[in-house]
Coordinates of C-alpha atoms in Angstrom, one line a residue:
X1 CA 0.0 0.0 0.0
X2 CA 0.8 3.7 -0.9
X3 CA -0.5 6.8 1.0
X4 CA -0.2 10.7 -0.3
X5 CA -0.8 11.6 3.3
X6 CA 1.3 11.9 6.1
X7 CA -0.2 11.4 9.9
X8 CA 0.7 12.6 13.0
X9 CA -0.4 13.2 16.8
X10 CA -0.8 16.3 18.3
X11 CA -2.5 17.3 21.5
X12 CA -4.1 13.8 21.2
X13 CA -5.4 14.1 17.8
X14 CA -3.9 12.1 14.4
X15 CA -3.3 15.1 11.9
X16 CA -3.5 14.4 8.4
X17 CA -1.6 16.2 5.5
X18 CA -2.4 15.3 2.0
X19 CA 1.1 16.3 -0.4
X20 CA 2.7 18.4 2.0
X21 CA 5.4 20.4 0.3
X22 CA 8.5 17.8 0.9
X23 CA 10.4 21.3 1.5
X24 CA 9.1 23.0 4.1
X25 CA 10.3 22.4 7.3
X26 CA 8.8 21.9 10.4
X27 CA 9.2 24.8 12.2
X28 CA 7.9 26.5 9.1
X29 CA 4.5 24.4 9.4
X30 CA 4.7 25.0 13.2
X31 CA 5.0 29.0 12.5
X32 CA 2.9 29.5 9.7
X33 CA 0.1 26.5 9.6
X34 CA -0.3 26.1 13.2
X35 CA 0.1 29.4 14.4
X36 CA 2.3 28.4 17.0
X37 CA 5.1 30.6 17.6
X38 CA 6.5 29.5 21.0
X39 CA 9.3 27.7 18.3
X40 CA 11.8 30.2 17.2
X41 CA 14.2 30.2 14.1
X42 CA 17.4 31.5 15.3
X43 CA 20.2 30.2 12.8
X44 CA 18.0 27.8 10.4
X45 CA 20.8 25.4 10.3
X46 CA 20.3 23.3 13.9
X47 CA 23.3 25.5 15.4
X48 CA 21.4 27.3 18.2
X49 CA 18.8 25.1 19.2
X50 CA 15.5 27.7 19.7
X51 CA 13.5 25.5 17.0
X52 CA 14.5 22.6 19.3
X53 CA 11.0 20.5 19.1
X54 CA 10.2 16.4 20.9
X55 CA 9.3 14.0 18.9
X56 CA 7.1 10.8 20.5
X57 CA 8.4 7.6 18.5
X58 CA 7.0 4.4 19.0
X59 CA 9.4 1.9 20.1
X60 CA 8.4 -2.0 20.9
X61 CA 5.6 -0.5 22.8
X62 CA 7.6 2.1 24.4
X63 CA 7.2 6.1 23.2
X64 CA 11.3 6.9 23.0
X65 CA 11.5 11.2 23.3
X66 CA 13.6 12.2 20.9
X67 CA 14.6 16.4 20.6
X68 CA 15.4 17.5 17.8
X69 CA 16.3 21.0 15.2
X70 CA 12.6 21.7 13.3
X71 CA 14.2 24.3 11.2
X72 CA 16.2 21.3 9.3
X73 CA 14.1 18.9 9.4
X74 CA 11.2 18.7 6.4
X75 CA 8.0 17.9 7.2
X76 CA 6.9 14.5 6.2
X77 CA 9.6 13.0 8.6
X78 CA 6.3 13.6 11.3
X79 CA 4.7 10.7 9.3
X80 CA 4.0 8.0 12.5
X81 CA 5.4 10.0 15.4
X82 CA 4.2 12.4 18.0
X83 CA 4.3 15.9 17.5
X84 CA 5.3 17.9 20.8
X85 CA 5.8 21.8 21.2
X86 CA 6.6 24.1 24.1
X87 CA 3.0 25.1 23.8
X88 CA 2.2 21.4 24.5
X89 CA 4.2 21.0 28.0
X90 CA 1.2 22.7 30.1
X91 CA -1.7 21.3 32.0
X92 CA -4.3 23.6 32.0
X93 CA -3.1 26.4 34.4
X94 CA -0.5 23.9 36.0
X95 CA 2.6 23.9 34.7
X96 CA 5.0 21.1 33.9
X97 CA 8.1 20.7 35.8
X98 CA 10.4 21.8 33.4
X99 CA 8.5 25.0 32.7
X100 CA 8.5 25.2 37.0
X101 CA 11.8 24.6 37.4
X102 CA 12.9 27.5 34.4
X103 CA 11.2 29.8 36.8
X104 CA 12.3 28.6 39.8
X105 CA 15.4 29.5 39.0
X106 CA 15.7 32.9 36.6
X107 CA 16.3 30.6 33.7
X108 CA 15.0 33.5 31.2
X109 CA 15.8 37.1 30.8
X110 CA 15.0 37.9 26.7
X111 CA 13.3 34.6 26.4
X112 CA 14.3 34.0 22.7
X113 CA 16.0 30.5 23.4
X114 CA 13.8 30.2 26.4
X115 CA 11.2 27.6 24.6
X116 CA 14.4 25.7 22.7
X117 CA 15.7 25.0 26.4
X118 CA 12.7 24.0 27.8
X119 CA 12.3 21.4 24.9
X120 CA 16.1 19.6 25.5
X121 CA 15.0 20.1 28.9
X122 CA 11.8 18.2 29.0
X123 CA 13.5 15.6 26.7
X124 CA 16.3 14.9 28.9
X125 CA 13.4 14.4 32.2
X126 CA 11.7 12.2 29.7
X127 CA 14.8 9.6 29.2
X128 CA 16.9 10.2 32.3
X129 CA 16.0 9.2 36.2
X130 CA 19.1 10.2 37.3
X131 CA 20.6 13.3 36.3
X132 CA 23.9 14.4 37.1
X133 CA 26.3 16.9 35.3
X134 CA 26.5 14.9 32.8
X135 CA 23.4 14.3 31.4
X136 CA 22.6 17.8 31.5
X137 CA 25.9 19.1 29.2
X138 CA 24.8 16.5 26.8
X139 CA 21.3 17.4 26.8
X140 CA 22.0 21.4 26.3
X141 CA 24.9 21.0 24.1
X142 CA 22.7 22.1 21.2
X143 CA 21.5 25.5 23.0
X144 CA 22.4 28.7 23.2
X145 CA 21.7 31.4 25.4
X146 CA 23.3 35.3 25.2
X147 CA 21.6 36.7 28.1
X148 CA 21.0 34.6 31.0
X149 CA 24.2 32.4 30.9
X150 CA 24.2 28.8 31.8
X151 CA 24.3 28.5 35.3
X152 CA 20.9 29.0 36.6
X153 CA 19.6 26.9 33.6
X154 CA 21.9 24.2 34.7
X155 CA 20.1 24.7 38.1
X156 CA 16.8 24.2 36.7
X157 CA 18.0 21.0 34.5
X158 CA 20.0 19.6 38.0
X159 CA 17.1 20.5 40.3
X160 CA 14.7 17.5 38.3
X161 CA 16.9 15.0 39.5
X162 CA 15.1 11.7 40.4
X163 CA 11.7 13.1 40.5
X164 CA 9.1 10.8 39.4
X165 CA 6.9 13.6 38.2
X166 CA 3.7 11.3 36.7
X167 CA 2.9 14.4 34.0
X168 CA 0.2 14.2 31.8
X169 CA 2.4 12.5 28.9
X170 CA 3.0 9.8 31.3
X171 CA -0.9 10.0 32.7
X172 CA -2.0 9.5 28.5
X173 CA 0.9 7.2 27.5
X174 CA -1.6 4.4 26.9
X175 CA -4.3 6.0 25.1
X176 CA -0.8 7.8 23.1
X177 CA 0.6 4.2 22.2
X178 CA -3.0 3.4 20.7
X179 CA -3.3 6.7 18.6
X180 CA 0.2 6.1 17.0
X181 CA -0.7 2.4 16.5
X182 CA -3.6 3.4 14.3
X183 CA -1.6 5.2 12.5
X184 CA -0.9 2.8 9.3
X185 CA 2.6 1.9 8.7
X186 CA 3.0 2.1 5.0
X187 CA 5.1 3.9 1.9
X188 CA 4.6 7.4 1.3
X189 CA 4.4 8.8 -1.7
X190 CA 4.3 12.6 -2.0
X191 CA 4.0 15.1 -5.1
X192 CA 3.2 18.1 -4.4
X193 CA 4.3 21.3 -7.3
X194 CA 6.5 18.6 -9.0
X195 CA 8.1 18.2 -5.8
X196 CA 8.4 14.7 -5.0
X197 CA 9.1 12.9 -1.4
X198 CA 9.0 8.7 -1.1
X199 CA 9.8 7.2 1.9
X200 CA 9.7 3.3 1.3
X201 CA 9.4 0.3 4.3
X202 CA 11.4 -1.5 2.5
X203 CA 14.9 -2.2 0.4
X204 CA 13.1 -3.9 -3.1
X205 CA 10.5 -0.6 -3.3
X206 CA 13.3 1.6 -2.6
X207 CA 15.3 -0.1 -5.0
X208 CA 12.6 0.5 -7.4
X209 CA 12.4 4.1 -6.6
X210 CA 16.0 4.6 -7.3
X211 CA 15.7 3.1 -10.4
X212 CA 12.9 5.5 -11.6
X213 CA 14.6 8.7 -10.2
X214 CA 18.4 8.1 -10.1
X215 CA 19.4 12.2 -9.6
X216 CA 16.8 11.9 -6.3
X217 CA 18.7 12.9 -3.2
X218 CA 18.9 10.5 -0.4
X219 CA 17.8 11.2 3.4
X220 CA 19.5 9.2 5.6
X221 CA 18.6 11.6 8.3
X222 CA 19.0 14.6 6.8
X223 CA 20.6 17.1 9.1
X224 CA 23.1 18.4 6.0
X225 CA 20.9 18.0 3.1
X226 CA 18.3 20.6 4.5
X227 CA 20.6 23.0 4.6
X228 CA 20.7 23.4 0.5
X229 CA 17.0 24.6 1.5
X230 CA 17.1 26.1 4.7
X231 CA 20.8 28.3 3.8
X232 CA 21.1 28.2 0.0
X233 CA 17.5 28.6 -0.7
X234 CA 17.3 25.8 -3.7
X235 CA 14.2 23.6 -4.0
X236 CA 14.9 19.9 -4.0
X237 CA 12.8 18.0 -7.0
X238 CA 13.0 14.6 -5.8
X239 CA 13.7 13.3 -1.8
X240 CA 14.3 9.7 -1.4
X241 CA 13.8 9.2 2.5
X242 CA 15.5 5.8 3.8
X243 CA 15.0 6.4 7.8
X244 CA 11.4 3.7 7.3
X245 CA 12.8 1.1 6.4
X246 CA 13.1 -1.4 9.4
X247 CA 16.3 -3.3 7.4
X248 CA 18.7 -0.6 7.3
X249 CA 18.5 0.4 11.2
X250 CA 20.6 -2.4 12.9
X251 CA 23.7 -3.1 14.8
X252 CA 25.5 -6.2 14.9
X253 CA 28.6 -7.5 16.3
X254 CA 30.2 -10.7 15.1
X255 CA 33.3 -12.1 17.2
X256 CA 35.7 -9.8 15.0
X257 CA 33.5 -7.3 13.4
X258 CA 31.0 -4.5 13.7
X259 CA 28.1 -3.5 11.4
X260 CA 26.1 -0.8 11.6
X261 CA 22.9 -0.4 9.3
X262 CA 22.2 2.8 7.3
X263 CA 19.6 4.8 9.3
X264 CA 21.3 4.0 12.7
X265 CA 21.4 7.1 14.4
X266 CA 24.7 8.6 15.8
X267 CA 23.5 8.4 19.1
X268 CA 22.3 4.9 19.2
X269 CA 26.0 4.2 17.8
X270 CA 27.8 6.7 20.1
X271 CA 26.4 4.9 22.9
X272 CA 27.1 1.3 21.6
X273 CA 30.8 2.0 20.3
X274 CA 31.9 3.0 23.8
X275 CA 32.5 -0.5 24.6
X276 CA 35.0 -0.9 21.8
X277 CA 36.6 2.7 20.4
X278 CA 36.4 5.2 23.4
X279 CA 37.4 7.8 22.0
X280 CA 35.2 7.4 18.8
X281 CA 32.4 7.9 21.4
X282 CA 34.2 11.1 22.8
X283 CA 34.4 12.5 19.5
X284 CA 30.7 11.5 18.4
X285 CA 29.5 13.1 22.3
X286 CA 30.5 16.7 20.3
X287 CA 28.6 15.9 17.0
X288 CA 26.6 18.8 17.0
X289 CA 24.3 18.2 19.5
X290 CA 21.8 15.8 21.1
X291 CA 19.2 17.1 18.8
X292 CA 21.8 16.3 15.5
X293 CA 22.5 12.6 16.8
X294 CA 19.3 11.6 17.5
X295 CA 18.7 12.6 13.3
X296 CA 21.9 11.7 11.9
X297 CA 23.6 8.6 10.6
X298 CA 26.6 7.4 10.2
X299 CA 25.9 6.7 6.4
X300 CA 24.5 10.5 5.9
X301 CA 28.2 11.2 7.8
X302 CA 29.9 9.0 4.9
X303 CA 27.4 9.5 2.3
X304 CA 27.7 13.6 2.3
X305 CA 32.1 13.4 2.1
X306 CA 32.8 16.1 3.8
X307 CA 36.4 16.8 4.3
X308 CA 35.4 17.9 8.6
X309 CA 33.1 14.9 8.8
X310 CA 33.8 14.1 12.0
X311 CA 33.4 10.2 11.8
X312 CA 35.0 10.0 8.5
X313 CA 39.1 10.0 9.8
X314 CA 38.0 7.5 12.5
X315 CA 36.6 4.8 10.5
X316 CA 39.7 5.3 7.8
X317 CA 42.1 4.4 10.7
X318 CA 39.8 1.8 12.1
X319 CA 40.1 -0.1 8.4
X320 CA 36.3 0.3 8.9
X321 CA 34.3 -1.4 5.1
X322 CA 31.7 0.7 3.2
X323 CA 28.7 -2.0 2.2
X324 CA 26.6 -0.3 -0.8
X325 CA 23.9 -2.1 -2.1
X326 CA 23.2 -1.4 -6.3
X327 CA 20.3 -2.7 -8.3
X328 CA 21.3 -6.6 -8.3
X329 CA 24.4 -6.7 -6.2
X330 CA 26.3 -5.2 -3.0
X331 CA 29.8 -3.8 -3.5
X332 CA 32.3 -3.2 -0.2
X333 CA 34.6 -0.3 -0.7
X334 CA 37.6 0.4 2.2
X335 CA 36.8 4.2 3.6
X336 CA 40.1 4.8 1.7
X337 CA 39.8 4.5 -1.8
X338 CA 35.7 5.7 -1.6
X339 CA 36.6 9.1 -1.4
X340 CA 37.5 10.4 -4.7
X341 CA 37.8 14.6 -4.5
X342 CA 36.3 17.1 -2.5
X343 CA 32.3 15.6 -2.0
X344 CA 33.0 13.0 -4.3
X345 CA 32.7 9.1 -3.2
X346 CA 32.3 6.2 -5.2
X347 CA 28.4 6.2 -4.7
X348 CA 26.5 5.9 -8.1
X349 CA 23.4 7.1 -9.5
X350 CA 21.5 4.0 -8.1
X351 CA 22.8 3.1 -5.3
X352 CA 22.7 3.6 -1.3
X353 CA 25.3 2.8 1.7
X354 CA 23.7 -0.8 3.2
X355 CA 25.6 -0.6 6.2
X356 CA 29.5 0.3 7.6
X357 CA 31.7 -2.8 8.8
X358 CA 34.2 -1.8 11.3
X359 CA 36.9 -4.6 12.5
X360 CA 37.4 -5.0 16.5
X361 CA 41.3 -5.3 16.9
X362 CA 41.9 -5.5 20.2
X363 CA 45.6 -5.6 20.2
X364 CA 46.0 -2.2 18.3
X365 CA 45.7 1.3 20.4
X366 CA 43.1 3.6 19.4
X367 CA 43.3 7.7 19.8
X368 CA 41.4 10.4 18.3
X369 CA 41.0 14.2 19.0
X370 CA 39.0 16.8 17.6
X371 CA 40.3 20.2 17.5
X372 CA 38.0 23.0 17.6
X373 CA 37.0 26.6 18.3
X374 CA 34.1 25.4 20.7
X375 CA 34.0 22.5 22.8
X376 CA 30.2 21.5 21.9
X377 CA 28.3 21.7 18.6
X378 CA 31.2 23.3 16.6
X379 CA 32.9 22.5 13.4
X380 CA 36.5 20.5 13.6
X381 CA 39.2 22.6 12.4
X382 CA 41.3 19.6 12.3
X383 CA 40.4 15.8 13.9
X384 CA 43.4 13.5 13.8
X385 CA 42.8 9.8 14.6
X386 CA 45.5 7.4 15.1
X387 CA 45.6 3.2 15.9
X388 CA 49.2 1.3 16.2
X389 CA 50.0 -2.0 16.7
X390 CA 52.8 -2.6 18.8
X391 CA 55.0 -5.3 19.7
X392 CA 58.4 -5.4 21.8
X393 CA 58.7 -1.5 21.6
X394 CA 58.3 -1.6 17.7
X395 CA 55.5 -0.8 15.6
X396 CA 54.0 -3.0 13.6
X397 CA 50.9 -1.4 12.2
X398 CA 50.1 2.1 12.1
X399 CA 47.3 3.7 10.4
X400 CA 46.9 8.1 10.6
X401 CA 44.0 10.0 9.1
X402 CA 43.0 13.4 9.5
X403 CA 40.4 15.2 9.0
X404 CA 39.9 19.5 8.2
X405 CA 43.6 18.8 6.2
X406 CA 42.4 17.8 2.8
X407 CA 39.5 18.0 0.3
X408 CA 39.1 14.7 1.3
X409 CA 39.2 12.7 4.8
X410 CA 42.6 11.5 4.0
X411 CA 45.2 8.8 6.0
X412 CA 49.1 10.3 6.4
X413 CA 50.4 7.9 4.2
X414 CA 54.2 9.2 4.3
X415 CA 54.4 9.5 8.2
X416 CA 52.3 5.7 8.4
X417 CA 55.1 4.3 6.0
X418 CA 57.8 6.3 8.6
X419 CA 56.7 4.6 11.6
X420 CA 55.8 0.7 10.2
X421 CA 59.0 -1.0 11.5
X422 CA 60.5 2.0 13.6
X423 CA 60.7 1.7 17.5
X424 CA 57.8 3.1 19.3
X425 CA 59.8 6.0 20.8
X426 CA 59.8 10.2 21.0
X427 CA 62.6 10.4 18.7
X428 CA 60.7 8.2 16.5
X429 CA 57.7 10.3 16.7
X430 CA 59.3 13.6 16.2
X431 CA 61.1 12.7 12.7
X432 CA 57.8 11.3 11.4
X433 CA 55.8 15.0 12.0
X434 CA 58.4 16.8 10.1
X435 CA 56.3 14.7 6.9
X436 CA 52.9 16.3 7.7
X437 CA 53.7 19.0 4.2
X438 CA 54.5 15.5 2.8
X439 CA 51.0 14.0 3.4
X440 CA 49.3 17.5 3.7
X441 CA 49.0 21.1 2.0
X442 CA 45.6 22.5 4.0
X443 CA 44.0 25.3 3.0
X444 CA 43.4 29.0 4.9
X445 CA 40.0 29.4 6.1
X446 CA 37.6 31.0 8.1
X447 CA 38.4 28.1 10.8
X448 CA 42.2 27.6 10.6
X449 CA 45.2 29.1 9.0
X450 CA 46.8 26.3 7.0
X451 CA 49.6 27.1 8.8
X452 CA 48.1 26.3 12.0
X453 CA 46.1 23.4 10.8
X454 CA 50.5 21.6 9.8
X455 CA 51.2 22.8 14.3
X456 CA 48.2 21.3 14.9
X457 CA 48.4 18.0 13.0
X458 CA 52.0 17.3 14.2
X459 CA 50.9 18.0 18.0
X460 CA 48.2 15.5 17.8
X461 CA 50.2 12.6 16.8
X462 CA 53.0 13.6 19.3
X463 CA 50.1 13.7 21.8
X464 CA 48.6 10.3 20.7
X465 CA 52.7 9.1 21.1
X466 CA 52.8 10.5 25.0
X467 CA 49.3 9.3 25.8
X468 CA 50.3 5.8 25.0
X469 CA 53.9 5.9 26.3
X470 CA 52.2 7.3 29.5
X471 CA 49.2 5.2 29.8
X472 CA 47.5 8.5 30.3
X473 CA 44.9 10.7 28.6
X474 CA 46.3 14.1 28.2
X475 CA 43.8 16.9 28.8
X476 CA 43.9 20.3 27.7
X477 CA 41.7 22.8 29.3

């Protein structure tokens, strides 16, 4: 079955849009259809979080709370979820916790990001008993304030730790799980001016689809392809949507190996890699924001090649497989030879990423760092990433990749083939940085000097070298 119309709750009611405009975002429908303008557009590209919105998703009987940016995200993703604003939190003249607690403690002067905050806020009480520090730097990672400052908003979040406050989205939960199960779980088919949106449940109709409309742009979550509509103003013809289909959002771990499926967010695989790669789960904890990770995937991360994706020089050290399923046949592709130039993979017209494959080698030693001008929800100026194998002092196995150097994620070839064989020591270390122009020539830009992105690059792999010597972590304040 094939529906034109897209349904979701609100306020205990199932909306029902027939051809929305696959463009339009949802803050835009929240603004300008619903009349609700408690949701504020601050930067339109899920930077500031004051369009932060909560979505309800049903999960194995269970409604998961998911925050997330409205002003990048298009409509028809609401197709099967509950919608839930800052207009929403209230019980009749009684407030809800969150909104108390904002109060409570002065956590509002203009106001302006006051709603966004109040949203991450009543998405982390949602999903967290305990709260400690934290929980809440996570959760407000994705808002910012100019006025107030942090503290007494940290207050607010700290001072709803452990309460078991039964609000009315916990008082309606059953009667919300029945709404959202009447809701028909089926492909959607949108055309609405020539603009066209599917969003298939499953791989053969989505193979079929790609087939028809081969230049269609693929969502696989969706948080950088918005942004040709939200910033550069462009109208998308044709939107391929893979985050319904059941298939492509799985992980699995073999003795050796990881796989992750397509539509896995980054936070469901932040939280799962922290067994295996630390540090990969440090850097994926400053992806954006909670609000990006609970969209994002690890294939859009791949998919879009962008020389500062932040996953991108992990999984090249890591050896990590690229699985891309075609018409008829899958194809694997190592994360180095599928980038070919500046946004340019290996991906044809056709095809779709089927899932990453990253191998567990438990004798090599991971690092990774991402450099910065803000701590949370910023862009890397440069993210080095770094695993060696080492055995009686000598290296055996070393694979460097950085990110932010090249116009592609790119490993250090010169300074890898420096170290294979040499003994794992400073002086060792210090002859193999002087071959970062080798590997290298970065570019001047608005984040780095290139000259500063050569200092940088050499002090990270000294750093990973002390760190391991030391059996310490190294941190820079």
């Amino acid at each position: 079955m094939v529906s034109d119309t897209i349904q979701f709750l609100l306020n205990d009611k199932i909306f029902k849009i027939k051809n929305p405009d696959p463009n339009k975002t949802i803050l835009n429908y929240i603004r300008n259809d619903l009349k609700k303008t408690g949701t504020k557009e601050g930067c339109a590209e899920g930077g500031c979080g004051a369009c932060t919105i909560v979505l309800g998703e049903l999960n194995k009987n269970k409604i998961v709370y998911k925050a997330i940016n409205a002003c990048i995200s298009f409509l028809p993703i609401l197709n099967g979820k509950q919608l839930i604003l800052v207009e929403d939190l209230n019980n009749g003249n009684d407030l809800h916790p969150v909104q108390e607690a904002m109060i409570k403690f002065h956590g509002s002067q203009c106001g302006f990001c006051t709603p966004g905050f109040t949203m991450s806020l009543f998405s982390m009480h949602k999903n967290n008993q305990s709260i400690n520090s934290e929980v809440v730097d996570e959760a407000l990672s994705g808002n910012l304030c100019r006025c107030t400052g942090y503290r007494p908003i940290i207050d607010a979040a700290k001072s709803l730790n452990n309460r078991n406050d039964q609000d009315k989205f916990k008082r309606k939960q059953n009667k919300t799980i029945n709404l959202l199960k009447k809701i028909k779980s089926i492909d959607i088919e949108i055309n609405n001016s020539g603009k066209k949106f599917f969003a298939p449940k499953t791989i053969n109709n989505l193979k079929k689809i790609l087939n028809k409309y081969p230049d269609a742009k693929i969502l696989s979550g969706g948080t950088d392809l918005s942004l040709e509509v939200t910033k550069f103003r462009k109208e998308i013809k044709t939107i391929i949507s893979l985050n319904s289909i059941e298939k492509l959002n799985f992980i699995k771990k073999n003795r050796n190996l990881l796989e992750i499926g397509a539509t896995t967010s980054l936070l469901e695989f932040q939280n799962f890699i922290k067994s295996y790669f630390l540090d990969f789960h440090d850097i994926l904890k400053r992806y954006g924001s909670l609000q990006i990770r609970n969209v994002g995937t690890i294939a859009g991360n791949i998919a879009t090649a962008s020389p500062i994706g932040d996953t991108l020089p992990l999984l090249l050290t890591l050896d990590a497989k690229i699985v891309v399923q075609g018409k008829n046949q899958k194809k694997i592709f190592s994360m180095s030879e599928f980038f070919i130039s500046y946004r340019k993979t290996k991906l044809k017209k056709g095809e779709f990423i089927y899932s990453v494959k990253i191998p567990i080698n438990k004798d090599n030693i991971f690092k990774a760092y991402k450099i910065s001008k803000r701590f949370d929800d910023d862009i890397s100026s440069v993210c080095g990433s770094f695993s060696f194998l080492i055995k009686k002092n000598k290296i055996t196995k070393a694979a460097i990749a950085y990110g932010g150097m090249s116009a592609i994620p790119k490993r250090a070839s010169a300074i890898e083939k420096k170290l294979i064989n040499s003994e794992f020591s400073e002086n060792s270390f210090s002859k193999a940085v002087d071959l970062i122009n080798k590997d290298f020539s970065p570019l001047d830009d608005m984040r780095a000097s290139s000259e500063y992105r050569l200092a940088v690059a050499k002090n990270l792999l000294l750093k990973a070298f002390y760190e391991i010597k030391n059996k310490q972590t190294i941190r820079i304040n």
